[in-house]
Coordinates of C-alpha atoms and ligand atoms in Angstrom, one line a residue:
M1 CA 113.3 116.5 279.9
K2 CA 115.6 113.6 280.2
I3 CA 116.6 112.8 276.5
L4 CA 118.7 109.9 275.3
V5 CA 120.6 110.9 272.1
T6 CA 121.9 107.8 270.3
G7 CA 124.7 108.5 267.8
G8 CA 125.2 111.4 270.3
T9 CA 129.0 112.0 269.6
G10 CA 128.4 112.0 265.8
Y11 CA 128.1 115.0 263.5
I12 CA 124.4 115.9 263.9
G13 CA 124.0 114.3 267.3
S14 CA 126.7 116.5 268.9
H15 CA 125.3 119.7 267.6
T16 CA 121.8 118.7 268.7
A17 CA 123.2 117.8 272.2
V18 CA 124.6 121.4 272.4
E19 CA 121.1 122.9 271.5
L20 CA 119.3 120.6 273.9
I21 CA 121.6 121.5 276.8
K22 CA 121.1 125.2 275.9
K23 CA 117.4 124.7 276.4
G24 CA 117.9 123.1 279.8
H25 CA 117.4 119.5 278.9
D26 CA 119.0 116.7 280.7
V27 CA 121.0 115.1 277.9
V28 CA 122.4 111.5 277.9
L29 CA 124.6 110.4 275.0
L30 CA 124.9 106.9 273.7
D31 CA 127.5 105.9 270.9
N32 CA 129.7 103.0 270.1
L33 CA 132.3 105.5 268.6
Y34 CA 132.3 103.7 265.3
N35 CA 132.4 107.0 263.5
S36 CA 133.1 109.6 266.1
N37 CA 135.6 110.4 268.8
V38 CA 135.0 110.4 272.6
N39 CA 136.7 113.9 272.8
V40 CA 133.6 115.4 271.2
I41 CA 132.2 115.2 274.8
K42 CA 134.8 117.6 276.1
R43 CA 134.0 119.9 273.3
I44 CA 130.3 119.8 274.1
E45 CA 131.2 120.8 277.6
K46 CA 133.6 123.5 276.4
I47 CA 130.6 125.1 274.4
T48 CA 127.9 124.6 277.0
G49 CA 129.6 124.4 280.3
Y50 CA 127.9 121.1 280.9
C51 CA 129.3 117.5 280.6
P52 CA 126.6 115.2 279.4
E53 CA 126.6 111.6 280.7
F54 CA 127.9 109.2 278.0
Y55 CA 127.4 105.5 277.5
N56 CA 129.8 103.7 275.1
V57 CA 127.2 101.2 274.0
D58 CA 126.4 99.5 270.6
I59 CA 122.6 99.5 270.0
L60 CA 123.2 95.9 268.6
D61 CA 124.3 94.9 272.1
K62 CA 120.9 94.3 273.8
T63 CA 122.3 93.3 277.2
N64 CA 124.1 96.7 277.6
L65 CA 121.4 98.8 275.9
K66 CA 118.9 97.4 278.5
K67 CA 121.3 98.3 281.3
V68 CA 121.1 101.9 280.0
F69 CA 117.3 102.0 280.3
E70 CA 117.4 100.1 283.6
G71 CA 119.5 103.0 284.9
N72 CA 117.6 105.9 283.5
K73 CA 113.9 107.0 283.0
F74 CA 113.9 108.8 279.7
D75 CA 111.3 111.1 278.6
A76 CA 112.3 111.0 274.9
I77 CA 114.9 109.6 272.5
I78 CA 116.5 111.2 269.6
H79 CA 117.8 108.4 267.3
F80 CA 120.9 109.3 265.2
A81 CA 122.9 106.1 265.6
G82 CA 123.4 104.2 262.3
Y83 CA 125.7 103.9 259.3
K84 CA 125.2 106.5 256.5
A85 CA 127.5 105.9 253.5
V86 CA 125.4 105.4 250.4
G87 CA 128.1 103.7 248.3
E88 CA 129.3 101.4 251.1
S89 CA 125.7 100.3 251.7
V90 CA 125.5 99.0 248.2
S91 CA 128.7 96.8 248.8
I92 CA 127.8 95.6 252.3
P93 CA 123.9 95.8 252.4
L94 CA 123.5 93.1 255.2
T95 CA 125.8 95.2 257.5
Y96 CA 123.6 98.2 256.9
Y97 CA 120.4 96.3 257.4
Q98 CA 121.8 94.7 260.6
N99 CA 122.9 98.1 262.2
N100 CA 120.3 100.4 261.0
I101 CA 117.3 98.1 261.3
A102 CA 118.1 95.4 263.7
G103 CA 119.9 97.9 266.0
S104 CA 117.0 100.3 265.7
L105 CA 114.5 97.5 266.6
N106 CA 116.4 96.9 269.8
L107 CA 116.0 100.5 270.7
Y108 CA 112.2 100.5 270.0
E109 CA 111.8 97.3 272.0
M110 CA 113.4 99.1 275.0
M111 CA 111.0 102.1 274.5
Q112 CA 108.2 99.6 274.7
E113 CA 109.6 97.6 277.7
F114 CA 110.5 100.8 279.8
G115 CA 107.6 103.0 278.8
C116 CA 109.4 105.6 276.9
N117 CA 106.8 106.9 274.5
N118 CA 108.6 109.7 272.4
I119 CA 111.1 109.5 269.7
V120 CA 112.5 111.7 266.9
F121 CA 114.2 109.6 264.1
S122 CA 116.7 110.7 261.6
S123 CA 115.3 110.0 258.2
S124 CA 116.5 111.4 254.9
A125 CA 115.3 113.1 251.7
T126 CA 116.6 110.0 250.0
V127 CA 113.3 108.2 250.9
Y128 CA 111.7 110.4 248.1
G129 CA 113.9 108.6 245.5
D130 CA 113.5 110.1 242.0
D131 CA 109.7 109.5 241.8
F132 CA 108.5 113.0 242.6
E133 CA 108.6 116.7 241.5
V134 CA 110.4 119.3 243.5
P135 CA 109.8 120.7 246.0
F136 CA 109.4 117.4 247.8
K137 CA 106.4 117.4 250.0
E138 CA 105.8 115.0 252.9
S139 CA 102.3 114.2 251.4
Y140 CA 104.1 112.4 248.6
G141 CA 104.9 109.4 251.0
L142 CA 107.7 107.1 250.3
G143 CA 109.4 106.7 246.9
T144 CA 111.6 104.1 245.4
T145 CA 114.8 104.0 247.3
T146 CA 118.0 103.4 245.1
N147 CA 120.3 102.0 247.8
P148 CA 120.3 99.8 250.9
Y149 CA 121.0 102.9 253.1
G150 CA 118.0 104.6 251.7
T151 CA 115.9 101.5 252.2
T152 CA 117.0 101.3 255.9
K153 CA 115.5 104.7 256.4
K154 CA 112.3 103.7 254.6
F155 CA 111.9 100.6 256.7
N156 CA 112.5 102.6 259.9
E157 CA 109.8 105.0 259.0
I158 CA 107.4 102.2 258.2
I159 CA 108.3 100.4 261.5
L160 CA 107.9 103.5 263.7
T161 CA 104.6 104.4 261.9
D162 CA 103.2 100.8 262.6
F163 CA 104.5 101.0 266.2
A164 CA 102.7 104.4 266.8
N165 CA 99.4 103.1 265.0
A166 CA 99.4 100.0 267.3
N167 CA 100.3 101.9 270.6
H168 CA 98.3 105.1 271.2
D169 CA 100.7 106.4 273.8
I170 CA 103.6 106.5 271.2
S171 CA 104.7 109.5 269.5
C172 CA 107.3 109.5 266.6
V173 CA 108.5 112.4 264.6
L174 CA 110.3 111.3 261.4
L175 CA 112.5 114.1 260.3
R176 CA 113.6 113.9 256.6
Y177 CA 116.9 115.8 256.5
F178 CA 117.9 117.4 253.2
N179 CA 121.7 118.2 253.0
P180 CA 123.3 119.1 256.4
I181 CA 126.5 120.9 256.1
G182 CA 128.6 123.5 258.1
A183 CA 129.9 123.3 261.6
H184 CA 129.4 124.9 265.1
E185 CA 130.7 128.5 264.9
S186 CA 133.0 128.0 267.8
G187 CA 135.0 125.8 265.5
L188 CA 134.9 122.9 268.0
L189 CA 132.3 120.7 266.5
G190 CA 131.9 119.6 262.8
E191 CA 132.0 116.8 260.3
V192 CA 135.1 114.6 260.3
P193 CA 134.7 112.2 257.3
N194 CA 136.6 109.0 257.2
G195 CA 139.0 108.9 254.2
I196 CA 138.2 110.6 250.9
P197 CA 134.7 112.3 251.4
N198 CA 131.7 111.4 249.3
N199 CA 129.8 114.4 250.0
L200 CA 130.3 117.8 248.4
V201 CA 131.1 120.2 251.2
P202 CA 133.5 117.9 253.1
Y203 CA 135.2 117.3 249.8
I204 CA 135.4 121.1 249.0
A205 CA 136.8 121.5 252.5
K206 CA 139.8 119.3 251.7
V207 CA 140.5 121.1 248.4
A208 CA 140.5 124.4 250.4
S209 CA 142.9 122.9 252.9
G210 CA 145.2 121.7 250.1
E211 CA 144.6 118.0 251.1
L212 CA 143.0 117.3 247.8
E213 CA 143.9 118.8 244.4
Y214 CA 140.6 119.8 242.9
L215 CA 136.9 119.2 243.1
R216 CA 135.4 116.6 240.9
V217 CA 132.1 118.1 239.6
F218 CA 129.8 115.1 238.8
G219 CA 128.1 116.2 235.6
N220 CA 127.3 119.7 234.2
D221 CA 124.5 118.5 231.8
Y222 CA 121.6 118.4 234.2
P223 CA 118.6 120.6 233.5
T224 CA 119.5 123.2 236.2
V225 CA 120.8 126.7 236.5
D226 CA 124.4 125.9 235.4
G227 CA 124.0 122.2 234.5
T228 CA 125.3 120.9 237.9
G229 CA 123.3 119.2 240.5
V230 CA 121.0 121.2 242.8
R231 CA 120.5 120.4 246.5
D232 CA 118.8 121.9 249.6
Y233 CA 121.7 122.6 252.0
I234 CA 120.9 123.2 255.7
H235 CA 123.3 124.5 258.4
V236 CA 123.8 121.7 260.9
V237 CA 123.0 124.1 263.8
D238 CA 119.7 125.0 262.1
L239 CA 119.1 121.2 261.8
A240 CA 120.0 120.7 265.5
R241 CA 117.4 123.4 266.5
A242 CA 114.8 121.6 264.5
H243 CA 115.4 118.5 266.7
V244 CA 114.7 120.5 269.9
L245 CA 111.4 121.7 268.4
A246 CA 110.6 118.2 267.2
I247 CA 111.2 116.6 270.5
E248 CA 109.0 119.1 272.2
Y249 CA 106.3 118.5 269.5
A250 CA 106.7 114.8 270.0
V251 CA 105.9 114.9 273.8
A252 CA 102.9 117.1 273.2
H253 CA 101.3 114.9 270.5
K254 CA 100.6 111.2 269.7
G255 CA 101.1 109.3 266.5
A256 CA 103.7 109.4 263.8
E257 CA 104.5 112.6 261.8
V258 CA 106.9 112.9 258.8
I259 CA 108.5 116.4 258.6
N260 CA 110.9 117.7 256.1
V261 CA 113.9 119.6 257.4
G262 CA 115.6 121.8 254.7
S263 CA 115.9 125.4 253.8
G264 CA 113.5 125.1 250.8
K265 CA 116.2 126.6 248.6
G266 CA 118.4 124.7 246.0
Y267 CA 122.0 125.6 245.3
S268 CA 124.1 124.1 242.4
V269 CA 127.4 122.5 242.9
L270 CA 129.2 125.5 241.3
E271 CA 127.1 127.9 243.6
V272 CA 128.4 126.0 246.6
L273 CA 131.9 126.0 245.3
H274 CA 131.8 129.8 244.7
A275 CA 130.4 130.4 248.2
Y276 CA 133.2 128.4 249.6
E277 CA 135.7 130.3 247.7
K278 CA 134.3 133.5 249.2
A279 CA 134.7 131.9 252.7
C280 CA 138.2 130.8 252.3
G281 CA 139.3 133.8 250.2
K282 CA 140.9 131.8 247.4
E283 CA 140.0 130.2 244.1
L284 CA 139.3 126.5 244.3
P285 CA 140.1 124.4 241.2
Y286 CA 137.6 122.0 239.8
K287 CA 137.2 119.6 236.8
I288 CA 133.9 118.5 235.2
L289 CA 133.6 114.7 235.2
E290 CA 130.7 112.4 234.2
R291 CA 127.4 112.2 236.2
R292 CA 127.7 110.1 239.4
P293 CA 125.5 107.0 239.0
G294 CA 122.3 107.3 241.1
D295 CA 122.2 111.1 241.4
I296 CA 119.2 113.1 240.6
A297 CA 119.2 116.6 239.1
T298 CA 117.5 118.7 241.7
C299 CA 116.4 118.1 245.3
Y300 CA 114.9 120.6 247.6
A301 CA 112.3 120.6 250.4
D302 CA 108.8 121.9 250.8
T303 CA 109.3 123.4 254.3
K304 CA 105.6 124.5 255.0
K305 CA 104.9 121.7 257.4
A306 CA 108.0 122.2 259.4
K307 CA 106.9 125.8 259.8
E308 CA 103.3 125.0 260.6
L309 CA 103.8 122.1 263.1
L310 CA 107.3 123.1 264.6
G311 CA 107.4 126.8 264.0
F312 CA 110.8 125.9 262.4
E313 CA 112.6 128.2 259.9
V314 CA 116.3 128.3 259.0
E315 CA 118.4 131.1 260.2
Y316 CA 121.7 130.6 258.4
D317 CA 122.5 131.0 254.6
I318 CA 125.0 129.3 252.3
E319 CA 127.7 131.7 253.1
K320 CA 127.5 131.1 256.9
M321 CA 127.5 127.3 256.1
C322 CA 130.7 127.6 254.2
E323 CA 132.4 130.0 256.6
D324 CA 131.7 127.7 259.5
S325 CA 132.9 124.7 257.7
Y326 CA 136.0 126.3 256.7
R327 CA 136.7 127.6 260.3
F328 CA 136.2 124.0 261.6
T329 CA 138.6 122.6 258.8
V330 CA 141.4 125.2 259.7
M331 CA 141.1 124.7 263.4
N332 CA 141.1 120.9 263.3
P333 CA 143.6 119.7 260.7
N334 CA 143.6 116.3 262.5
G335 CA 139.9 116.1 263.1
I336 CA 138.5 116.0 266.7
D337 CA 141.4 114.6 268.7
Ligands
NAD401 P1 127.6 110.3 262.1 O1 128.2 109.1 261.5 O2 128.5 111.4 262.4 O3 126.9 110.0 263.4 C1 126.2 108.7 263.7 C2 126.8 108.1 265.0 O4 126.2 106.9 265.2 C3 128.3 107.9 265.0 O5 129.0 108.6 266.0 C4 128.5 106.4 265.1 O6 129.6 106.0 265.9 C5 127.2 106.0 265.8 N1 126.8 104.6 265.6 C6 126.7 104.0 264.4 N2 126.2 102.7 264.6 C7 126.1 102.6 266.0 C8 125.6 101.5 266.7 N3 125.4 100.3 266.3 N4 125.5 101.8 268.1 C9 125.8 102.9 268.6 N5 126.2 104.0 267.9 C10 126.4 103.8 266.6 O7 126.4 110.6 261.1 P2 125.5 112.0 261.1 O8 125.8 112.7 259.8 O9 125.6 112.7 262.4 O10 124.1 111.4 260.9 C11 123.2 111.1 262.0 C12 122.0 110.4 261.5 O11 121.4 111.3 260.5 C13 122.3 109.0 260.7 O12 121.3 108.1 261.1 C14 122.2 109.4 259.3 O13 121.9 108.3 258.5 C15 121.1 110.5 259.3 N6 121.2 111.4 258.1 C16 122.4 112.1 257.9 C17 122.5 112.8 256.7 C18 123.8 113.6 256.4 O14 124.0 114.1 255.3 N7 124.7 113.8 257.4 C19 121.4 113.1 255.9 C20 120.2 112.5 256.2 C21 120.1 111.5 257.3
UFG402 N1 129.0 116.3 244.1 C1 130.0 116.6 243.3 N2 131.4 116.2 243.7 C2 131.6 115.6 244.8 C3 130.6 115.3 245.7 C4 129.2 115.6 245.2 O1 129.9 117.1 242.2 O2 132.8 115.3 245.1 C5 127.7 116.7 243.8 C6 126.7 115.6 243.6 O3 126.7 115.0 242.3 C7 125.3 116.3 243.9 C8 125.7 117.3 244.9 O4 127.2 117.5 244.7 O5 124.8 116.9 242.8 C9 125.5 116.9 246.4 O6 126.1 115.6 246.6 P1 126.3 114.9 248.1 O7 127.0 113.6 248.0 O8 126.9 116.0 249.0 O9 124.8 114.8 248.7 P2 123.7 113.9 248.0 O10 122.6 114.9 247.9 O11 124.0 113.0 246.9 O12 123.2 113.0 249.3 C10 123.2 113.4 250.6 C11 123.5 112.3 251.6 C12 122.5 111.2 251.5 C13 121.2 111.8 251.8 C14 120.9 113.0 250.9 C15 119.6 113.7 251.2 O13 124.8 111.7 251.2 O14 122.8 110.3 252.5 O15 122.0 113.9 251.0 O16 119.6 114.0 252.6 F1 120.2 110.9 251.6

């Protein structure tokens, strides 16, 4: 299949491109390089032996986006392009709504105009909010989002569901990711956060490399195993494999389907820290701080639907996630350059 991957040079997009190429798909990457580096493409080539076609295009730029569709007949799209920083979305909500909603609408209009009927969308467990009991089940529907970033994911789910309801040729798979971490085991692809990381594992990686002094643990008075927050971490390569299955599912079905992608297991902040210590072979300092506003105690997925519809199960455990993250950190002290 010929597949357009928007946000294709980003963290999850680049790993997904590798898995799609490995399965023999014809992959076309599109990205405006806002949060990624063009050298990612050489690394994809190094891993797979194949250099995917790349368009440096912004999805907000309708004229150039249209040219991409005029030059290609896509069977399907995987739509990763978007901004993703929760805290930043609270400070600049309009920028987030513009990029993540207006940009996405441009893409959906192109699908309609050029008869591309299949899409997989990057949604997030954040759409459950804190309204429901764990494990989070797809049947719960959409909760109350607590930040503009989460709201852009919720709106995109609603838009794509309405699109599929109104056009019976359209197939949308809305993947709700839990917490993707880790890196490609080659050490060539991984997550390169801008500035001081907000997320747990990128922050621990910088403590392990000596760039940051200690981990700030946000709260140890949650009703969890050791009082620290519990999340469902999934290896980015497992998540990438889920996209290959989801795109194959999308072309074989019609309508909109929401599917969780997680491991179904929860790990506390201190459990992740200790797994990382094992991976890097040293003790990592930490300090307990106040809870971070907006955080929930526990979040993990009900994974039955992913298994039933996609045949998806995770392969990698928390130790492998930390080992691969650490290898990427050591091999790329200046990021992907
Ligand atoms: P990322 O920032 O590494 O990748 C996103 C890519 O989109 C970047 O390369 C960026 O340059 C590109 N981009 C942004 N705006 C664009 C635009 N207007 N036009 C073209 N390209 C644009 O992020 P990621 O971690 O790979 O996340 C991919 C998707 O998955 C995002 O939509 C994100 O919201 C979603 N998601 C991520 C997580 C996570 O924890 N990483 C969790 C849930 C959902
Ligand atoms: N944490 C720390 N110290 C840090 C960073 C995080 O203690 O420096 C804790 C948090 O309090 C939380 C856990 O580690 O208990 C995980 O936090 P992350 O920031 O790594 O991840 P979140 O679960 O808060 O959010 C992430 C993404 C969201 C996405 C969500 C579900 O940032 O965009 O996963 O997919 F919506």
